[in-house]
Coordinates of C-alpha atoms in Angstrom, one line a residue:
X1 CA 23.2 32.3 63.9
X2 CA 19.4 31.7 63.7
X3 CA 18.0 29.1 61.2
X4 CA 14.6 29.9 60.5
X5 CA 12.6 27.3 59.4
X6 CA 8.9 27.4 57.8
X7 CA 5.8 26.0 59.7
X8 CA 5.1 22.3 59.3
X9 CA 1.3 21.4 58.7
X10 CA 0.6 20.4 62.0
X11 CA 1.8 23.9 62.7
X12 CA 0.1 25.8 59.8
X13 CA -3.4 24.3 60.7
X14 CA -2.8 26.0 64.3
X15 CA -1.8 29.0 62.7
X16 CA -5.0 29.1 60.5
X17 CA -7.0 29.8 63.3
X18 CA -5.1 32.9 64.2
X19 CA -5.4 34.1 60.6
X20 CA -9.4 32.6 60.0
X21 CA -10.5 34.4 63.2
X22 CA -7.7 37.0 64.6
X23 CA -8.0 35.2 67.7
X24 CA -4.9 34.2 68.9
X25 CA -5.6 32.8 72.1
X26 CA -7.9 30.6 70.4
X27 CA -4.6 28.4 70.6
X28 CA -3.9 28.7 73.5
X29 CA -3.9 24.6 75.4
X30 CA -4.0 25.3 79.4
X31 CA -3.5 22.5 82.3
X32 CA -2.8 22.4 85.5
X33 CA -1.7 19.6 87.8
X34 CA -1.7 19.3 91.3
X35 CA -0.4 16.8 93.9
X36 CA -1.6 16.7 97.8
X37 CA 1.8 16.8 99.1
X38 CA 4.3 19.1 100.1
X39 CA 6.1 20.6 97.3
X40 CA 9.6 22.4 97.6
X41 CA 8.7 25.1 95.0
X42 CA 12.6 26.3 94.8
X43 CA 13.7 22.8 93.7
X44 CA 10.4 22.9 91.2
X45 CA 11.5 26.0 89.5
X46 CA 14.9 25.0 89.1
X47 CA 13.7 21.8 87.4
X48 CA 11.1 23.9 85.3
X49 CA 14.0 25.9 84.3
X50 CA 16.0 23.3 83.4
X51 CA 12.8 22.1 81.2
X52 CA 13.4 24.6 78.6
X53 CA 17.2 24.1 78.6
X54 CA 15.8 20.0 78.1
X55 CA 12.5 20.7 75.8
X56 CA 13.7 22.5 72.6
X57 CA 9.7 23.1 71.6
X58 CA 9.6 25.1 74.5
X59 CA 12.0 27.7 72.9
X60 CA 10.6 28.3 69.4
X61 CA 9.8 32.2 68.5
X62 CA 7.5 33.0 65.5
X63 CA 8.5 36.2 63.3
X64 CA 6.2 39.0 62.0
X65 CA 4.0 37.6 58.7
X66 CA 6.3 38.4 55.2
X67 CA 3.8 40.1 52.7
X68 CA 2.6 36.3 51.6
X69 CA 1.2 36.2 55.4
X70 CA 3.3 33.2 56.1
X71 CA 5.4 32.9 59.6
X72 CA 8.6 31.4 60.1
X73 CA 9.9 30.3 63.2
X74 CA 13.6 29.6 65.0
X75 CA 14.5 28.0 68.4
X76 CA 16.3 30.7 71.0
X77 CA 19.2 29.3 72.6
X78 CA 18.5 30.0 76.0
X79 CA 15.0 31.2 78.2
X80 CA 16.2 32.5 81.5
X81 CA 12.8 32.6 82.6
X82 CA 11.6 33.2 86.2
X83 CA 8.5 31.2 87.3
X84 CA 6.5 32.8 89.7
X85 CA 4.6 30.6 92.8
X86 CA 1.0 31.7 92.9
X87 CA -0.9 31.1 96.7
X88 CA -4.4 30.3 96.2
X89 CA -4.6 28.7 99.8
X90 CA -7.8 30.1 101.4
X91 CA -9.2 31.0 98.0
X92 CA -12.5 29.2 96.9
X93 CA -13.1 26.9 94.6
X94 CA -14.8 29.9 92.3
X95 CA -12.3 31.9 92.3
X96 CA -9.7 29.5 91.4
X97 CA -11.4 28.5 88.5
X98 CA -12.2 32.4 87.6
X99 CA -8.6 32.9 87.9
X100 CA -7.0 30.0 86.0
X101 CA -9.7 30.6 83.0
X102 CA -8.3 34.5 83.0
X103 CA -5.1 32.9 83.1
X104 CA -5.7 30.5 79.7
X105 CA -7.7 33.4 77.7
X106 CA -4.4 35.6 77.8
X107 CA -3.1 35.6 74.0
X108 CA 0.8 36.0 73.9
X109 CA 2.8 38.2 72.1
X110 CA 3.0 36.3 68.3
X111 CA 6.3 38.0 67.3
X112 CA 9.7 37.0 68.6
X113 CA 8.4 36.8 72.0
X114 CA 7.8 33.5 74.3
X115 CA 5.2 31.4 73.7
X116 CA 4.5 29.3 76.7
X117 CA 4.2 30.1 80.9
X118 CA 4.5 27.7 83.6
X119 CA 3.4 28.6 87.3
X120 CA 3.6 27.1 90.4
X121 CA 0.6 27.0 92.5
X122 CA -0.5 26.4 96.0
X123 CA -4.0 25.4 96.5
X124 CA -6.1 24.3 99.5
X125 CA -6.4 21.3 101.0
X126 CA -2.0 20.8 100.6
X127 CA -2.6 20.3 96.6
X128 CA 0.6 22.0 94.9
X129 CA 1.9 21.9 91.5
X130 CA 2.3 23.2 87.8
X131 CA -0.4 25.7 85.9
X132 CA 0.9 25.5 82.1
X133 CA -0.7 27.5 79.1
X134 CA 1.6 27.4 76.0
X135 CA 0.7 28.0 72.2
X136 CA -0.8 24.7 70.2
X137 CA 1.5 25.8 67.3
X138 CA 4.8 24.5 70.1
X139 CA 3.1 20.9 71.6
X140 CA -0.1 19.4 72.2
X141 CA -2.0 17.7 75.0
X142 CA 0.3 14.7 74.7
X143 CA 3.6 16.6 74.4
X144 CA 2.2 18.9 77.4
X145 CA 1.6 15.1 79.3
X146 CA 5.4 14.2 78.6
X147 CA 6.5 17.5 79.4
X148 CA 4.9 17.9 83.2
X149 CA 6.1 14.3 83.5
X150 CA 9.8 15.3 82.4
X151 CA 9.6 17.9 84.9
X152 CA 8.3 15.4 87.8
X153 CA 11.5 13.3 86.8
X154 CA 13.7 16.1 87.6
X155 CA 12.2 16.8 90.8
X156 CA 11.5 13.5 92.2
X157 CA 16.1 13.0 91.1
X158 CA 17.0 15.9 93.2
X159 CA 14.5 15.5 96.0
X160 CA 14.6 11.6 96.5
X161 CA 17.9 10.3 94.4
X162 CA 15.3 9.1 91.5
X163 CA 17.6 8.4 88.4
X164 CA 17.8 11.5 86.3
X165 CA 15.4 10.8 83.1
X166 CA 16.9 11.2 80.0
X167 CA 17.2 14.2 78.0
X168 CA 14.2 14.3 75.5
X169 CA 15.4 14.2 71.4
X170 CA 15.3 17.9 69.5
X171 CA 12.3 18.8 68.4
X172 CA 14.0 20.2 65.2
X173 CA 15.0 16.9 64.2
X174 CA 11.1 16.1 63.8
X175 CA 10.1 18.9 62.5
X176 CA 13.2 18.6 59.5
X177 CA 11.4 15.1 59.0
X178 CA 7.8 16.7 58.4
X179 CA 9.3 19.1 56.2
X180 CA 11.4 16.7 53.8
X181 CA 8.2 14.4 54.1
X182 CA 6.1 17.8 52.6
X183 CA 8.6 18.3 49.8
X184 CA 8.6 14.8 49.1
X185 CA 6.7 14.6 46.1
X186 CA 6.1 11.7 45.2
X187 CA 4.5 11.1 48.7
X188 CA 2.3 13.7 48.5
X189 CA 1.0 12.9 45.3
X190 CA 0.0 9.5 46.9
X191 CA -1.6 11.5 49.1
X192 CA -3.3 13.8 47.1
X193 CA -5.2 11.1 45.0
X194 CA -6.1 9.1 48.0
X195 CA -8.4 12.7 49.1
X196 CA -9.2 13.5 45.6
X197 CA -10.9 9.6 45.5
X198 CA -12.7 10.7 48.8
X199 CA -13.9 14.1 47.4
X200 CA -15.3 12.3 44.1
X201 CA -17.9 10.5 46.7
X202 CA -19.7 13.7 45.9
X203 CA -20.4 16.6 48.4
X204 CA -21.0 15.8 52.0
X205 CA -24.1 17.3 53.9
X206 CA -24.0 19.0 57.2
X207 CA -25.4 17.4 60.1
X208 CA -26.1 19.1 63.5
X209 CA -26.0 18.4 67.0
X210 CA -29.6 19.5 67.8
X211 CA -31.0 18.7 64.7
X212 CA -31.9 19.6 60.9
X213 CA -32.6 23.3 61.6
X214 CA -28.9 25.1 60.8
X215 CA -29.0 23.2 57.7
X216 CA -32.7 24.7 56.9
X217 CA -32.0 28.2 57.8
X218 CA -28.9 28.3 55.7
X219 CA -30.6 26.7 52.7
X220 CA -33.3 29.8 53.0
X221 CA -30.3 32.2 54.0
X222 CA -28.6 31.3 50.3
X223 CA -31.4 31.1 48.7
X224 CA -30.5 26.9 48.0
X225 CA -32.7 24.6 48.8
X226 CA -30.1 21.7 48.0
X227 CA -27.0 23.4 49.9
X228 CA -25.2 21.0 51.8
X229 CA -23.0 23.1 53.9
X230 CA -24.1 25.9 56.8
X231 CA -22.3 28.6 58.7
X232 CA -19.8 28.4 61.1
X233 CA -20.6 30.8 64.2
X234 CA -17.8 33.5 63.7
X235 CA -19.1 36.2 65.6
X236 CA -19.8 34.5 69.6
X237 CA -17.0 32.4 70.1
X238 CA -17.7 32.1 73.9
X239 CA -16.9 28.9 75.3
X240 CA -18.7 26.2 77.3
X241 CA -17.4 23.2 78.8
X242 CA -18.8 20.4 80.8
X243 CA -16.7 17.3 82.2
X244 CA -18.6 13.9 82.6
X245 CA -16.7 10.9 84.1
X246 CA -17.4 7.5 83.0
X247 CA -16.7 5.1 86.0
X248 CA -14.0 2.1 85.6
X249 CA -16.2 -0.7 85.2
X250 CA -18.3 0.4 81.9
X251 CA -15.0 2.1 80.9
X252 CA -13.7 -1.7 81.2
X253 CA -17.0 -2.9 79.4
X254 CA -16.1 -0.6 76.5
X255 CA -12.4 -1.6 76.5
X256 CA -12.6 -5.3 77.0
X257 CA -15.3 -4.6 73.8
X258 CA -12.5 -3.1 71.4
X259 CA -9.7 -5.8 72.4
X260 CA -12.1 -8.6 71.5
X261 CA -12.9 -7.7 68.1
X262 CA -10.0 -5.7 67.5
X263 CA -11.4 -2.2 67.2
X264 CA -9.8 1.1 68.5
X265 CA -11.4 3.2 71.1
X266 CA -11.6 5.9 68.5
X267 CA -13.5 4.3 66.2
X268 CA -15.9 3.0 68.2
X269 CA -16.4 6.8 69.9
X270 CA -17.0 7.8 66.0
X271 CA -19.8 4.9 65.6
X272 CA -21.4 6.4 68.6
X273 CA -21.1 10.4 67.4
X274 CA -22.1 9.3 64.1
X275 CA -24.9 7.7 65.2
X276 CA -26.2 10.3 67.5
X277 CA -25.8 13.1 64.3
X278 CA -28.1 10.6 62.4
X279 CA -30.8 10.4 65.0
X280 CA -30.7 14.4 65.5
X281 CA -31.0 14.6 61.6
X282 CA -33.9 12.0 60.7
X283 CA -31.8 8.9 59.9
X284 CA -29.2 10.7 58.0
X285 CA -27.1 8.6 56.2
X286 CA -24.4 10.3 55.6
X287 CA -22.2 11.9 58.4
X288 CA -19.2 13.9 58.7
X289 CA -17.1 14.3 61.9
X290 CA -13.4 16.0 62.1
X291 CA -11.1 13.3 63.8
X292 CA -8.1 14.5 65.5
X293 CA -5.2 11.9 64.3
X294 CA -2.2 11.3 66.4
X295 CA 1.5 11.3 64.5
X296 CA 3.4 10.2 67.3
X297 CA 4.0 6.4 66.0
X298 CA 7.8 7.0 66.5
X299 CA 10.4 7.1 69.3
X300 CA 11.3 10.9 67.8
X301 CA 7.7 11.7 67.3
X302 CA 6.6 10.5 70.6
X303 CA 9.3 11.8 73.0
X304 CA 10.4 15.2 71.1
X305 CA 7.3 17.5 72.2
X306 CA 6.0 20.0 69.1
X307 CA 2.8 19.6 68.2
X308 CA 2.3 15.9 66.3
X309 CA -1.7 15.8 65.6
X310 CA -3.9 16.6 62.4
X311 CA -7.0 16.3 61.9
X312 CA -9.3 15.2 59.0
X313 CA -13.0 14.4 57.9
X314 CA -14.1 11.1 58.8
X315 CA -17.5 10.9 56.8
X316 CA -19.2 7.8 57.0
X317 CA -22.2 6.8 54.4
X318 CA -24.3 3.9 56.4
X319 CA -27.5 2.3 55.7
X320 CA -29.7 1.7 58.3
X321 CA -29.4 -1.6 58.0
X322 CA -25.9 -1.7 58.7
X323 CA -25.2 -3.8 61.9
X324 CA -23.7 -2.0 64.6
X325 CA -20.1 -3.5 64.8
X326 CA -20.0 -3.6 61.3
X327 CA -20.2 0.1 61.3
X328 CA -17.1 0.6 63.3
X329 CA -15.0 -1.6 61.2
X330 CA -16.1 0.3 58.0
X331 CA -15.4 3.8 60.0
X332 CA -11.7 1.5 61.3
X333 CA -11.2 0.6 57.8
X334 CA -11.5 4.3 56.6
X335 CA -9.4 5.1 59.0
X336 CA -6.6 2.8 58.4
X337 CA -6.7 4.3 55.3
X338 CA -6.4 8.2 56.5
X339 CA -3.3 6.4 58.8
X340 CA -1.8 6.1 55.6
X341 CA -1.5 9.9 54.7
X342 CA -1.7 10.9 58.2
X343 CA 1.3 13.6 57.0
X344 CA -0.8 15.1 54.3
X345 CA -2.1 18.6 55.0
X346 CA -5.7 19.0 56.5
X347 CA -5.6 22.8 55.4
X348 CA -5.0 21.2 51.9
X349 CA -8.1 18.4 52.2
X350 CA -10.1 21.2 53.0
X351 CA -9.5 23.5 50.4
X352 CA -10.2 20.5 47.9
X353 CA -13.6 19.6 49.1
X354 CA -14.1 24.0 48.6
X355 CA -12.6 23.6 45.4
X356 CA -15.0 21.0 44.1
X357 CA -18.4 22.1 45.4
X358 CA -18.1 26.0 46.3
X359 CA -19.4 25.8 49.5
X360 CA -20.2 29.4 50.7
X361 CA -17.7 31.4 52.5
X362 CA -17.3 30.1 56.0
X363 CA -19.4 27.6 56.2
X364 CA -18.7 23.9 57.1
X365 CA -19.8 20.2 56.8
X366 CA -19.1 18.7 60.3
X367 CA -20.4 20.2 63.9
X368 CA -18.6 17.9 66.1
X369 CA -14.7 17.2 66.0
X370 CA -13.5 14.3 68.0
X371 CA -10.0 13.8 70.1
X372 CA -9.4 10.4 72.0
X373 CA -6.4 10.6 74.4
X374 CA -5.2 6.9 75.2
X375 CA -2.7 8.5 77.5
X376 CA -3.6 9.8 80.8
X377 CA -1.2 12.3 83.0
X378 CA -0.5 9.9 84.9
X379 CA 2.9 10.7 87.4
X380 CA 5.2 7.7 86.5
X381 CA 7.9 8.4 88.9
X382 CA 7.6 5.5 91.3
X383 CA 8.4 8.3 94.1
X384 CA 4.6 9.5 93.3
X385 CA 3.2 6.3 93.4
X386 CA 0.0 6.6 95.9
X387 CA -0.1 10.3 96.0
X388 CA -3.5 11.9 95.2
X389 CA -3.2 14.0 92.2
X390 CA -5.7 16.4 90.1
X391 CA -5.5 17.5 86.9
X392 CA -7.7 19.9 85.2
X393 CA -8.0 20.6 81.3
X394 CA -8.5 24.5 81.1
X395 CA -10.5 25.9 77.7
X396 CA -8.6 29.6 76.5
X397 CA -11.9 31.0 76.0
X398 CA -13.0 31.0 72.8
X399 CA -14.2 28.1 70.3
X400 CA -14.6 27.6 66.2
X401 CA -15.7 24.6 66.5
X402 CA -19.4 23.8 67.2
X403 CA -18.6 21.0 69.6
X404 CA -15.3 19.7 70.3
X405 CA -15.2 16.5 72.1
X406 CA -12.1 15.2 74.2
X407 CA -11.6 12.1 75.4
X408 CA -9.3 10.8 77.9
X409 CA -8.2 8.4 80.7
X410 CA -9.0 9.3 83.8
X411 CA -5.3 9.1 86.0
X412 CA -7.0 8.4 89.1
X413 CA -9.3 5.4 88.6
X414 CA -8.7 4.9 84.9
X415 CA -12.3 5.7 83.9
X416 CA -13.1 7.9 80.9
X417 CA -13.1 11.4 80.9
X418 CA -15.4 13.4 78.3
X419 CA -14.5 16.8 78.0
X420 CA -17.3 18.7 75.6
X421 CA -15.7 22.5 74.4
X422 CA -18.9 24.2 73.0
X423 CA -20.6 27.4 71.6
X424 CA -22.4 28.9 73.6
X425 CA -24.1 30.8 70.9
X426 CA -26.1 27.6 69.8
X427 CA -25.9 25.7 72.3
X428 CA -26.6 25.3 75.9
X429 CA -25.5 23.4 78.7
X430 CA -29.0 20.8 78.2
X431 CA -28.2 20.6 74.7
X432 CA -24.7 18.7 76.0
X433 CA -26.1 16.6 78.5
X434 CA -27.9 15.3 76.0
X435 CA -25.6 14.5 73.9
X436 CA -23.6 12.6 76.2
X437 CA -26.7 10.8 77.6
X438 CA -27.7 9.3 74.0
X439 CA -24.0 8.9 73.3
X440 CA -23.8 6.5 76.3
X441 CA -26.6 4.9 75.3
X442 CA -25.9 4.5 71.9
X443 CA -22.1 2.9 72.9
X444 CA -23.4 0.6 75.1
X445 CA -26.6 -0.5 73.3
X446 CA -24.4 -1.5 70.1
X447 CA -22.0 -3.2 72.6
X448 CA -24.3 -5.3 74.5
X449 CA -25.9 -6.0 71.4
X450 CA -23.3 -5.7 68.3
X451 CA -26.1 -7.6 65.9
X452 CA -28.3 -4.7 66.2
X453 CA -28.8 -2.5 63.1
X454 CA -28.5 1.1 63.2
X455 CA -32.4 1.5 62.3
X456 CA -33.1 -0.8 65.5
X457 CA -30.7 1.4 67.6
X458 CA -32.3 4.7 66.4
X459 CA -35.7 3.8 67.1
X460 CA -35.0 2.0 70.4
X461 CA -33.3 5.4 72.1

């Protein structure tokens, strides 16, 4: 018998983009990974098989919306799913990429159907390995990482006598946990006065990545010359990306930075986008950026797959005589405080901040939202060890959010990858070099010199 069980937030906040913008391939999270070895592709689909009988997440089904528009979703027993082996060997590089982005721009079927395919590919040069595109609503990048991994662990027992990894926790134990912690009310009403005290600030004001000019064309659009919101593109969701790598040794500049004065990574990324939005909007004080948030701080969170993030507004109000490092420990100790009511529903902040100041109908306050990924996919099967590997992030094709920034690890020389998601409707591939020029700048200027104010740092790039 079926037990259908309603989304969590993590889930619904997915799920609102399918409703906001009937564009359900807009969650759609695509990778694939490739190793430069020989691969026995019967042994791999047997293990990828065995995945979903492993990965519960992997076997959720959504139903049709009731007439409240909700969705409810139940895990199906069994997926007897054949994985097919695509050849791309004496295919260019071109049209690779022009098939894998076909591949991650593919919606799935939303009702009752699988939502999640894994193929096997052969590429040139003796690179072989997993393409997977699954629904955001069933893991993210960091269940996807464990996932592939899982799967590696299988393959490397049966091929080379590795011990067999053990079987990952339910996911439906996790997700019961989200759900109790939701209809905890007492919790949430902790919760709810924590935003309600960041709300009172008063209304936040919109800050662009190429300057003040959204801000002014909306103000004349609405006739408002104080509006502090503008419009979120809904019509041209095409998608940009661009990939820069940060090389180990100012990757270890930065790192070695946080450890000694006990900042995160993603705090200090937020000093730097924060202080790029001010110098595109002439010393703004006051800057919002979305922050994706991690919930994977236990051994069932971590290991169970689903999808654990959320994501919230981290608006920072600095004076411009505010010292560099200073400014990442007041964005850290906001932060620490958003840790606290990390299970709190971001669909819910954001109707509160509506609810206050009216903002109009699909428009926004933030044009960048931030992801740091500490973990890299990284093989960790000592089988692997020394084997050149690839992977490759893949957009689905579409994007609501102006800029979406991702950070990661690189697996292959632990340098920083920056992976920028854009709108190509307002913005252009110039318009993201530059940003991650005077991001750079910015980082390293307040790291080599953490005494500098943000005044000195704006006029000196």
């Amino acid at each position: 018998m079926k037990h259908f069980y309603p989304l969590c937030a993590a889930e619904r906040l997915q799920d609102h983009k399918i409703l906001e913008y009937n564009r359900p391939q807009e969650v759609n999270i695509c990778v694939c990974m490739t190793i430069r070895a020989g691969v026995d592709f019967g042994l791999l689909k047997h293990c990828i098989q065995m995945e979903y009988a492993r990965q519960e997440s992997l076997r959720i089904r959504f139903t049709a919306r009731d007439e409240h528009g909700k969705v409810f979703q139940y895990f199906a027993s069994y997926d007897p799913r054949d994985i097919r082996l695509v050849d791309f060997r004496g295919k260019t590089e071109e049209e690779i990429n022009a098939t894998l982005e076909e591949w991650s721009s593919q919606p799935f079927e939303q009702v009752d159907s699988p939502m999640n395919e894994f193929i096997m590919v052969a590429m040139p040069d003796g690179y072989n390995g997993i393409y997977l595109r699954i629904d955001h609503r069933l893991t993210d990048s960091t269940g996807m990482i464990l996932m592939i991994n899982d799967i590696m662990g299988l393959y490397c027992h049966f091929a080379y006598g590795a011990p067999m990894p053990e079987d990952p926790p339910l996911y439906h134990l996790a997700l019961e946990k989200d759900l109790a912690k939701e209809d905890n009310a007492s919790r949430t009403a902790k919760d709810r006065a924590f935003w309600e005290e960041q709300v009172a600030i008063g209304e936040p004001i919109y800050t662009d990545v190429t300057g003040r000019w959204k801000l002014e064309a909306c103000r004349k659009k609405y006739g408002n010359p104080l509006l502090r919101a503008a419009d979120r593109e809904m019509d041209d969701l095409r998608v940009g990306r661009a990939i820069y790598h940060l090389e180990p040794e100012p990757t270890r500049r930065l790192m070695d930075y946080c450890m000694e004065n006990e900042i995160s990574m993603t705090n200090l990324l937020l000093m730097g986008l924060r202080t790029y939005l001010s110098k595109m909007n002439d010393g703004e004080k006051d800057v919002t950026i979305r922050n994706y948030v991690s919930r994977r701080s236990t051994l069932l969170n971590k290991t169970s797959g689903g999808t654990r993030t959320h994501c919230f507004p981290c608006r920072t109000i600095l004076e411009p005589e505010t010292e560099f490092l200073d400014g990442v420990r007041m964005i850290q100790d906001l932060q620490n405080s958003i840790y606290r009511h990390v299970d709190f529903d971001p669909l819910e902040v954001n109707r509160m901040f509506q609810a206050c100041y009216h903002p109009p109908k699909n428009t926004t306050y933030d044009s960048v939202a931030l992801t740091y990924q500490p973990l890299p996919l990284r093989l960790q099967n000592e089988q692997l060890h020394g084997i050149p590997f690839k992977t490759e992030w893949l957009t689905n094709g579409t994007a609501i959010q102006k800029v979406y920034l991702t950070v990661m690890h690189s697996a292959s020389d632990l340098g920083l990858q920056f992976y920028f998601k854009y709108q190509m409707a307002e913005l252009s591939p110039h318009d993201v070099e530059l940003m991650y020029y005077y991001l750079m700048k910015i980082l390293f200027m307040g790291v080599e010199n953490p005494d500098m104010t943000i005044d000195e740092i704006l006029r000196t790039v």
